[in-house]
Coordinates of C-alpha atoms and ligand atoms in Angstrom, one line a residue:
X147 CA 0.6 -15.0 0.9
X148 CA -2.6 -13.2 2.1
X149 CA -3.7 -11.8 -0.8
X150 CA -4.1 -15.0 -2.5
X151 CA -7.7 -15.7 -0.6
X152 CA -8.6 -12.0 -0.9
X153 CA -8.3 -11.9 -4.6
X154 CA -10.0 -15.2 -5.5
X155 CA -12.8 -13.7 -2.9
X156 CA -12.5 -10.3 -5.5
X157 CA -12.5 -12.3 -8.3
X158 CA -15.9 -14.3 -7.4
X159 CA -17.6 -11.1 -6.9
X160 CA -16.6 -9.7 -10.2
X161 CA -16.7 -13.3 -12.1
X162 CA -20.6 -14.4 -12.1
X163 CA -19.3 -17.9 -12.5
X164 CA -20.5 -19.5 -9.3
X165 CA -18.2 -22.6 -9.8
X166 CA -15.2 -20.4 -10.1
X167 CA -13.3 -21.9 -6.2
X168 CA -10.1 -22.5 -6.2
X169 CA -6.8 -20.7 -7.4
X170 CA -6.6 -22.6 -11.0
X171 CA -10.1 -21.7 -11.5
X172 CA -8.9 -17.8 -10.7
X173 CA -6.5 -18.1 -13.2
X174 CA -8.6 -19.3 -16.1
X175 CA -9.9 -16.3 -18.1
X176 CA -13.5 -16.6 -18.4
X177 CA -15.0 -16.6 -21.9
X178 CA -14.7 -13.2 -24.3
X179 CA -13.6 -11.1 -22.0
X180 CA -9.8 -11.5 -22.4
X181 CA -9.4 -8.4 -19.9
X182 CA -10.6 -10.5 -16.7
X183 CA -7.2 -12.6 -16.9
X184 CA -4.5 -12.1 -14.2
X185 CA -1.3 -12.9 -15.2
X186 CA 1.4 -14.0 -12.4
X187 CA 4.2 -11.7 -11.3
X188 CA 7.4 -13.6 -11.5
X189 CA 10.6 -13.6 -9.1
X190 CA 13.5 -12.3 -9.8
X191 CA 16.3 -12.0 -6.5
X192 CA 18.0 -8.6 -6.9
X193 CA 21.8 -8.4 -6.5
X194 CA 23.8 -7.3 -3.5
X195 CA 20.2 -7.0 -2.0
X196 CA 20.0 -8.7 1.5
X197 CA 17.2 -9.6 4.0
X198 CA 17.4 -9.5 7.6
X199 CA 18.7 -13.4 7.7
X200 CA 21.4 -12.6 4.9
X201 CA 19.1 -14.2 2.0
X202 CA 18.8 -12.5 -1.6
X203 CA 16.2 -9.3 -1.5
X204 CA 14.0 -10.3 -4.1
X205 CA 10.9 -8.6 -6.4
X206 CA 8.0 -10.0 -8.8
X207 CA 7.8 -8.7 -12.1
X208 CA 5.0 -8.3 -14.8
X209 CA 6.4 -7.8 -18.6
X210 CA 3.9 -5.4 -19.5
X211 CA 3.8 -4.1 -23.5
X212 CA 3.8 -0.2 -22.8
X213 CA 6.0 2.6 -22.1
X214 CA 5.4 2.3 -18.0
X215 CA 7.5 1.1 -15.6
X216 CA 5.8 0.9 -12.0
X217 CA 8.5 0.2 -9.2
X218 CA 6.5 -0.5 -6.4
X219 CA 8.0 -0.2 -2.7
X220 CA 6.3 -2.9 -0.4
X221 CA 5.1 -1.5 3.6
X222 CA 5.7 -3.4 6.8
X223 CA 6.8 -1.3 9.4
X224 CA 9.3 -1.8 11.6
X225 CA 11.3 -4.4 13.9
X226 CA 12.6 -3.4 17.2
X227 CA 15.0 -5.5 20.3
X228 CA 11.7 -5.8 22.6
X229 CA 8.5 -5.2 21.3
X230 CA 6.3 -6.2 23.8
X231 CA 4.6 -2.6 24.4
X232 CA 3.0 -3.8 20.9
X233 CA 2.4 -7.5 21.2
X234 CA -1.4 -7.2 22.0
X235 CA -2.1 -5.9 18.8
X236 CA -1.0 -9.0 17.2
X237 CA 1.1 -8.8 13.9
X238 CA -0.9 -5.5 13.3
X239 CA 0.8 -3.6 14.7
X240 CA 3.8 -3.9 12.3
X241 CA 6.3 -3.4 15.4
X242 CA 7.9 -6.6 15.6
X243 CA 11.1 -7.6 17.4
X244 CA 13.8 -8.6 15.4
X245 CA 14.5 -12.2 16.5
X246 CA 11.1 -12.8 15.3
X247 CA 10.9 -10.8 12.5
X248 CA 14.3 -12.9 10.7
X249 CA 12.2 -16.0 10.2
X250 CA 9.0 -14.1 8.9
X251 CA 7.6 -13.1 5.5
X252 CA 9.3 -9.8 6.4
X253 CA 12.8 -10.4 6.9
X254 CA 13.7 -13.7 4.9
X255 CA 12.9 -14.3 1.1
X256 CA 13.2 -18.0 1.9
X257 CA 10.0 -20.1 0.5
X258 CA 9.2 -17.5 -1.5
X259 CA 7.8 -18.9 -4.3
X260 CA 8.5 -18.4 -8.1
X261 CA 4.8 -16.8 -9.3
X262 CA 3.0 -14.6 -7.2
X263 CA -0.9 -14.6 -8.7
X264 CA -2.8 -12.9 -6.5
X265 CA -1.7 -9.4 -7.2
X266 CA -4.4 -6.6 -7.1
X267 CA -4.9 -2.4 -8.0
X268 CA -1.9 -1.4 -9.0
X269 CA 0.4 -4.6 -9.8
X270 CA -3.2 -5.9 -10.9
X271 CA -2.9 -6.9 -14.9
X272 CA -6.9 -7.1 -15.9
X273 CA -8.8 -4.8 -16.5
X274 CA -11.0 -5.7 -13.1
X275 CA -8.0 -5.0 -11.4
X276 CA -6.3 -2.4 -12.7
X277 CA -7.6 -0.6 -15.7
X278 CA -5.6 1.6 -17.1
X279 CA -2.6 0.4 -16.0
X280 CA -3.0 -2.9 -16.7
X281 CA -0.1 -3.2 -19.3
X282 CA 2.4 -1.7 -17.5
X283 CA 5.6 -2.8 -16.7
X284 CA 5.9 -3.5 -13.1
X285 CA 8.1 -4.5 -10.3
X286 CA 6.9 -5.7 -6.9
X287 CA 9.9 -5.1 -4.8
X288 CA 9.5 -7.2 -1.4
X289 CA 10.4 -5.6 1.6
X290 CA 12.3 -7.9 4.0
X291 CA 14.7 -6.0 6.1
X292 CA 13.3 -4.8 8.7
X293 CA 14.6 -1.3 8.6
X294 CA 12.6 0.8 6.3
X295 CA 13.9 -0.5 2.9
X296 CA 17.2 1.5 4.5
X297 CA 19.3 -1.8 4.1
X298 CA 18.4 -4.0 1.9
X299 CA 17.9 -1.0 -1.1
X300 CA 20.6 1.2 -2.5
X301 CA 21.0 3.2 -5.5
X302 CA 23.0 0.6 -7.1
X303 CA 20.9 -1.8 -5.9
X304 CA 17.6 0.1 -7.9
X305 CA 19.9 0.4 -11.1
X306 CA 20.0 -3.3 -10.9
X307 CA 16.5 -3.7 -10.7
X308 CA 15.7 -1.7 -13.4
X309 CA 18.1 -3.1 -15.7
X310 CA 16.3 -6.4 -14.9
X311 CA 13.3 -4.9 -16.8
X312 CA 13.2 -5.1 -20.6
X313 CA 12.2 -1.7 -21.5
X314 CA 13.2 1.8 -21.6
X315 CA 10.2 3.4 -20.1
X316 CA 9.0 7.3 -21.1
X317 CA 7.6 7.4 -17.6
X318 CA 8.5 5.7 -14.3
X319 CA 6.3 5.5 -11.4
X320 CA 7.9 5.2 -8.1
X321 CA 4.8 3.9 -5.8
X322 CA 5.4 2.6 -2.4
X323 CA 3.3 2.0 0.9
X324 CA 3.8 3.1 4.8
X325 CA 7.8 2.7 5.2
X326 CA 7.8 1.9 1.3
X327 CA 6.1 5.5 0.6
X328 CA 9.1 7.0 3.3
X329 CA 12.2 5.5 1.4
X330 CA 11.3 6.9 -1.5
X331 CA 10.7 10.5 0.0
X332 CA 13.7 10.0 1.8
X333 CA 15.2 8.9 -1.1
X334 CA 14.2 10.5 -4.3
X335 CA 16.9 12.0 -5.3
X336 CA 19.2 8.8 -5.3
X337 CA 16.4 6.8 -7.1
X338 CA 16.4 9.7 -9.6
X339 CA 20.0 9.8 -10.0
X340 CA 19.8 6.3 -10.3
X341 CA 17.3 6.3 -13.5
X342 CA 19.1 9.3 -15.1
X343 CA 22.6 7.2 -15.0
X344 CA 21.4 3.9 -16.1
X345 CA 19.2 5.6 -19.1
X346 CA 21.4 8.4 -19.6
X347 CA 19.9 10.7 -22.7
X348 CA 16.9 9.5 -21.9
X349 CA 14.4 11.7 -21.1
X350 CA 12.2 9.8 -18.3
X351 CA 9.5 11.5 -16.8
X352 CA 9.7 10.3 -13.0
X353 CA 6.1 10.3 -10.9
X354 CA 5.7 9.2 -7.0
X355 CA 3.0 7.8 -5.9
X356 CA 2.4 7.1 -1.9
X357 CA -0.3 5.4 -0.5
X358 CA -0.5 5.6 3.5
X359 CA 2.6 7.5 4.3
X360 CA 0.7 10.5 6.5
X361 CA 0.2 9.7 10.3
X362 CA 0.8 11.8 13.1
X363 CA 2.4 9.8 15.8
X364 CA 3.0 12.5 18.1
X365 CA 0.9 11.3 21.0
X366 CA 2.7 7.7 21.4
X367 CA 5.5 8.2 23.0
X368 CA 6.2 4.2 22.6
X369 CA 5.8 4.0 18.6
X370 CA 7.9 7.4 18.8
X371 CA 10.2 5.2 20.7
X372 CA 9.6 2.2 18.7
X373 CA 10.6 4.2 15.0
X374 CA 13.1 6.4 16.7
X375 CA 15.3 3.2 17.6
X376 CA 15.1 2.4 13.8
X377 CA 16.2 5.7 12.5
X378 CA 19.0 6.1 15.1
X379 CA 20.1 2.6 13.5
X380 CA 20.0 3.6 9.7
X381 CA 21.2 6.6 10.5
X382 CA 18.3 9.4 9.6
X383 CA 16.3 11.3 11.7
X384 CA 12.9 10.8 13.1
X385 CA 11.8 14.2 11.4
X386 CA 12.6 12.1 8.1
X387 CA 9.7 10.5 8.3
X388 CA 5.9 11.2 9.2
X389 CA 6.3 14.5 8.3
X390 CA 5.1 16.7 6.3
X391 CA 8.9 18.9 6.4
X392 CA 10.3 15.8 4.8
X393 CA 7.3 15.6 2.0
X394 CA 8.0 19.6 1.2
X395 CA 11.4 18.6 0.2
X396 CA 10.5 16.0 -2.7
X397 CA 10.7 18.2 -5.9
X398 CA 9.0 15.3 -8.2
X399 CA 4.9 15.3 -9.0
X400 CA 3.7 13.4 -6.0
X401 CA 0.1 12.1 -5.6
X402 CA -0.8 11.0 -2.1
X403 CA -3.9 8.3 -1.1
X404 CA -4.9 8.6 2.2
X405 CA -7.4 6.9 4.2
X406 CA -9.1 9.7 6.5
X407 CA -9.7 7.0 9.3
X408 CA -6.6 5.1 8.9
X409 CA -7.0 2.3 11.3
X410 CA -3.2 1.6 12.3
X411 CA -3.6 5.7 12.6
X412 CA -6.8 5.4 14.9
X413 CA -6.4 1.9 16.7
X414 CA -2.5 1.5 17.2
X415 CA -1.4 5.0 17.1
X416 CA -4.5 6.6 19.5
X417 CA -5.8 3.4 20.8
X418 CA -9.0 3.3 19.7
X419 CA -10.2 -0.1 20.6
X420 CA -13.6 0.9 18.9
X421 CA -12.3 0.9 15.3
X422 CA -11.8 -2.8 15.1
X423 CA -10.4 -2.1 11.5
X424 CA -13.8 -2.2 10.3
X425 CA -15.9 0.6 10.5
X426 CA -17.0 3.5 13.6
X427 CA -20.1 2.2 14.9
X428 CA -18.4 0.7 18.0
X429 CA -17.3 4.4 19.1
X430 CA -18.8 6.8 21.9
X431 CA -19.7 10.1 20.8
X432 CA -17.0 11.2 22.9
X433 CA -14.8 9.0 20.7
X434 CA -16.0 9.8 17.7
X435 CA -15.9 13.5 18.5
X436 CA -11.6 13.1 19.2
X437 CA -11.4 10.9 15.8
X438 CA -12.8 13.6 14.1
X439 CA -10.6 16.0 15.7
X440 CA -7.3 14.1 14.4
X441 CA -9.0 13.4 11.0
X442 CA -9.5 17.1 10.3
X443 CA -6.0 18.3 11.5
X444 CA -4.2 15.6 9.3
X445 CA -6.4 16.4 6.4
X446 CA -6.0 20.6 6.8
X447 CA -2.0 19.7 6.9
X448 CA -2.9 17.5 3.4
X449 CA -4.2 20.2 2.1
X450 CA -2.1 23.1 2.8
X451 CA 0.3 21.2 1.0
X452 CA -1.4 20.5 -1.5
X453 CA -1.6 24.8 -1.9
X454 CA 2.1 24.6 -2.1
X455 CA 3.0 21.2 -4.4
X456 CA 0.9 22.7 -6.8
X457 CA 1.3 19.7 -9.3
X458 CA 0.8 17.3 -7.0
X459 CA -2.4 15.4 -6.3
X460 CA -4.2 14.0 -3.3
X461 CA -7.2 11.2 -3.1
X462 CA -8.5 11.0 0.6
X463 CA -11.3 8.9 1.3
X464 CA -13.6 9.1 4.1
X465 CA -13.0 5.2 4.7
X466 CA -11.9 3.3 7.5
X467 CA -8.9 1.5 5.7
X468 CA -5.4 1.5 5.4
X469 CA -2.9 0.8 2.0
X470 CA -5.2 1.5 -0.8
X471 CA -3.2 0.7 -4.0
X472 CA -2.5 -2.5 -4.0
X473 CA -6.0 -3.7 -3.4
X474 CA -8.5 -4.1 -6.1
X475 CA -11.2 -3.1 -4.1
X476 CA -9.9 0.3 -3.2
X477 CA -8.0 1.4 -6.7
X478 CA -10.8 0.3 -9.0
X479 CA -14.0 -0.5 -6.7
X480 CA -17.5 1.4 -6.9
X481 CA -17.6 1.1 -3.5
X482 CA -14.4 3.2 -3.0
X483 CA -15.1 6.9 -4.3
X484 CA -14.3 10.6 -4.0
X485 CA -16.6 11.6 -3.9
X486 CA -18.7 8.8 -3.6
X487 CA -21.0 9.3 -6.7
X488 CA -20.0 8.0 -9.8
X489 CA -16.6 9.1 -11.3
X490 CA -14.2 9.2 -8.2
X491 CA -12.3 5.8 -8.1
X492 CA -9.2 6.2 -7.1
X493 CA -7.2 4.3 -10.4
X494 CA -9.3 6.8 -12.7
X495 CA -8.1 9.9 -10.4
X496 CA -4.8 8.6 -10.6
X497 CA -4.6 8.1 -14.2
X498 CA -6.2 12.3 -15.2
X499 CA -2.9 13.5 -12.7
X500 CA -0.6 10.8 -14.8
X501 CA -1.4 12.3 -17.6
X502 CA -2.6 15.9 -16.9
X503 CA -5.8 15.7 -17.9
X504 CA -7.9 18.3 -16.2
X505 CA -7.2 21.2 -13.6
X506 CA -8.2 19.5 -10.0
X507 CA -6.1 16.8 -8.6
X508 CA -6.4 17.3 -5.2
X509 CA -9.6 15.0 -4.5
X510 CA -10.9 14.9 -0.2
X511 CA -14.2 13.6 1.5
X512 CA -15.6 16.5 3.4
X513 CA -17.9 14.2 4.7
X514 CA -17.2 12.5 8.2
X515 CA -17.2 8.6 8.6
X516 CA -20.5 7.3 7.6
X517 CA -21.5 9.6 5.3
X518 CA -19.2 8.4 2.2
X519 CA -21.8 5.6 2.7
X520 CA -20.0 2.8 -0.6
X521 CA -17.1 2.5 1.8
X522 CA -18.1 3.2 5.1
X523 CA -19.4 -0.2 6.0
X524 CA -22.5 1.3 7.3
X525 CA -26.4 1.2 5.5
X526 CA -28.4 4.0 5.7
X527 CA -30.4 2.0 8.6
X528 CA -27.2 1.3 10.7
X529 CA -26.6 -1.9 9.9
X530 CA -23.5 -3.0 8.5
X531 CA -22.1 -4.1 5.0
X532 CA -22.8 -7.9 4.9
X533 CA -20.2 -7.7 1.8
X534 CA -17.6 -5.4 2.5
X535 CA -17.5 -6.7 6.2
X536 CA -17.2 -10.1 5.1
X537 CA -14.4 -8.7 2.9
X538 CA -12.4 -6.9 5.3
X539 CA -13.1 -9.4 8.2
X540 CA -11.5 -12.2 5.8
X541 CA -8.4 -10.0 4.7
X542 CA -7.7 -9.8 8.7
X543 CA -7.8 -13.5 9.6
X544 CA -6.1 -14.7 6.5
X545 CA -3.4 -12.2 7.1
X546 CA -2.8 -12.8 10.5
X547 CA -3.0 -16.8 9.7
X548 CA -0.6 -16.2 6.9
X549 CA 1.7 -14.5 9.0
X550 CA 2.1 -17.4 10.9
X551 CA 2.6 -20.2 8.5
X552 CA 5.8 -21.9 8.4
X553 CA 5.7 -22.2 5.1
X554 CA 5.2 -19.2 3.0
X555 CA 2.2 -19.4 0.3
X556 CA 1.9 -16.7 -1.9
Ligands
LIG249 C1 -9.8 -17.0 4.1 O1 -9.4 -18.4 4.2 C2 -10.5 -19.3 4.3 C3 -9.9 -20.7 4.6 O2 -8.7 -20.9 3.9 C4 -11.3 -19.2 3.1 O3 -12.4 -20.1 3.1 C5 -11.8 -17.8 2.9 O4 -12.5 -17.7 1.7 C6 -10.7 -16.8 2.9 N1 -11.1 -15.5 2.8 C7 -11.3 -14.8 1.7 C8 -11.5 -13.4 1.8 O5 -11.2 -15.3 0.7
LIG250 C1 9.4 -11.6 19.9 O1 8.1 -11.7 19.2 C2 7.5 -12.9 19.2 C3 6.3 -12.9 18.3 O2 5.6 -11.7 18.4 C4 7.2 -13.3 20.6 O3 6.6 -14.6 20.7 C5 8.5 -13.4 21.4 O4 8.2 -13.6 22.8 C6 9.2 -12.0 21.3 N1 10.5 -12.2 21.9 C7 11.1 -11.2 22.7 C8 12.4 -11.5 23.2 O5 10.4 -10.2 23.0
LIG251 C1 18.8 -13.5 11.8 O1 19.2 -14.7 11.2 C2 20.5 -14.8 10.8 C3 20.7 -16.1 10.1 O2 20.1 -17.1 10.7 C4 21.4 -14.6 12.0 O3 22.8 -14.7 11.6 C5 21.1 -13.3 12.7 O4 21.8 -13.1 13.8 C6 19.6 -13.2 13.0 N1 19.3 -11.8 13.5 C7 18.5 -11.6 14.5 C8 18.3 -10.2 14.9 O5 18.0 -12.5 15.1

């Protein structure tokens, strides 16, 4: 799978040990410093739990040795009967059609293999990765049905993975990306249900966490198409998700990560062929200036609701980026910050909502794109990151090259 490449590549810059190369090397803990060493997530298939093709659904788990349980639900958008509006963004998009989708990554849990090891941020188990949460218990539920998680997950179907995990846990954190972040908002209440049956007395504190759930996709009318034809299939509405009317609804603590300059948000959604998933510098001013304009009216909308969730928290980063929390470099990086000074990484913010430590959780750039310089790919003089574009440029062809193994690698 992608991340394998991306997390060695992380794990050289944090290592210092120049001969470290190759994926056995990456899992050797380097000397006195028993924090640095990531431990595999292992497969588990979960029962009456079906991909696309009619294999077992499946997840990776991490034992951990505290009270946490992270249940993470994977992203992946959507598959449709004829994509081809969407096949010139390649597989970024994440609009496939469904004949395609069956024999991919994303809709068949065949050659998946038994240890996942490149797992990063939050399903990270060093302390490079993932500090705080390092020893939690987690669950890395792999999304492969092509339909939102709508299918293939159930509340019987989450009691089951949950009683896979040996543990009662205090506190449960339901994190999920894109189409993982919208099952569980269009699902809470079953999850919840689900947890208060299967521990009965109990007392769980439950906590969502969603990482790139916010776009406005009311100016395509083909990705409105696109997702309409999915929630006409499973049977919700298209107001269910995207919205901010469905996110009032969810009565648990919530704490939302948002890229401000998404790039499926600005490239796929609005077409900006300037963003090149990288940074801004390609744009006109006149681009720049209708960016900004749809970066400020999703962040006002962010924060309103912040006003009213007043227990919930918000980390938006002035970043061009998009899925922040399962990528060491944007959950417990210097170069990722709000603000962008010491302090603001988006793990630590994370952890002070988890356990109520201070007063402010709702944590925005007000700077535009370049100005939260760490992140924003840009030096003072104009020039690009060598680094961080290296990084991102990397995660982009190893992706897409992954995608179109035969052979799945993880
Ligand atoms: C991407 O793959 C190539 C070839 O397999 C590898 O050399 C490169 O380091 C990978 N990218 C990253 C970010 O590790
Ligand atoms: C389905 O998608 C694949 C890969 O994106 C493409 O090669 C194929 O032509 C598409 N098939 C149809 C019927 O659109
Ligand atoms: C997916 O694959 C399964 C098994 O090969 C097949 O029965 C099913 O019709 C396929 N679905 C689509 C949409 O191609």
């Amino acid at each position: 799978m992608f991340f394998v490449y991306f997390a060695s590549f992380l794990y050289l810059l944090a290592a210092q040990d120049e001969n470290v190369d190759d994926d056995d090397e990456f899992l050797k803990p380097p000397p006195d410093d028993e924090g640095s060493f990531a431990h595999p997530l292992h497969r588990t298939y979960l029962e009456d739990s079906y991909c696309m093709d009619g294999t077992q659904a499946a997840a990776y788990v991490y034992e951990g040795s505290t009270d946490d349980l992270i249940m993470y639900f994977y992203s992946g958008g959507i598959c449709i009967s004829d994509n081809t509006k969407f096949l010139k963004y390649g597989d970024y998009a994440y609009i496939d059609n469904c004949t395609h989708r069956n024999t991919t990554f994303y809709g068949t849990s065949n050659g998946y293999p038994e240890e996942f090891n490149a797992n990063q941020g939050l399903m990270g188990n060093n302390k490079y990765q993932n500090f705080h949460l390092r020893k939690a218990h987690k669950m890395f539920l792999m999304y492969c049905d092509g339909n939102m998680w709508h299918s293939q997950m159930n509340s019987q179907v989450f009691k089951g993975a949950l009683s896979q995990m040996k543990l009662i846990p205090k506190r449960i954190i339901l994190a999920g990306s894109g189409v993982g972040g919208w099952y569980i908002i269009n699902k809470y209440n079953e999850l919840k249900s689900a947890i208060q049956e299967l521990y009965q007395d109990n007392d769980i504190e439950l906590r969502i966490l969603l990482d790139s759930v916010i776009f406005d996709i009311s100016r395509n009318q083909d990705i409105i198409n696109a997702y309409t034809e999915v929630t006409n299939r499973i049977g919700i509405s298209i107001n269910d998700i995207f919205s901010f009317d469905a996110l009032l609804k969810v009565d648990v603590p919530t704490f939302i990560v948002h890229a401000q300059y998404d790039w499926w948000q600005l490239e796929i959604n609005d077409g900006f062929e300037c963003i090149g998933k990288i940074h801004l510098d390609k744009c006109t001013p006149k681009e720049k200036k209708q960016i900004e304009k749809i970066r400020l009216n999703i962040l006002q909308q962010l924060k309103d609701l912040m006003k009213i969730k007043q227990d919930w928290g918000l980390w938006a980063i002035s970043c061009v980026f998009n899925e922040l929390i399962i990528w060491t470099e944007a959950w417990n990086h210097p170069k990722f910050q709000v603000p962008m000074i010491e302090g603001g990484k988006l793990s630590d913010k994370f952890q002070d909502w988890l356990e109520n430590k201070g007063d402010n959780h709702v944590h925005y750039d007000i700077v535009s794109w370049p100005d939260n310089k760490p992140c924003s790919n840009i030096f003072h003089s104009g020039k690009t990151d060598p680094q961080l574009d290296d990084m991102i440029k990397n995660y982009e062809i190893n992706e897409s090259r992954r995608k179109r193994e035969e052979k799945y690698d993880l």
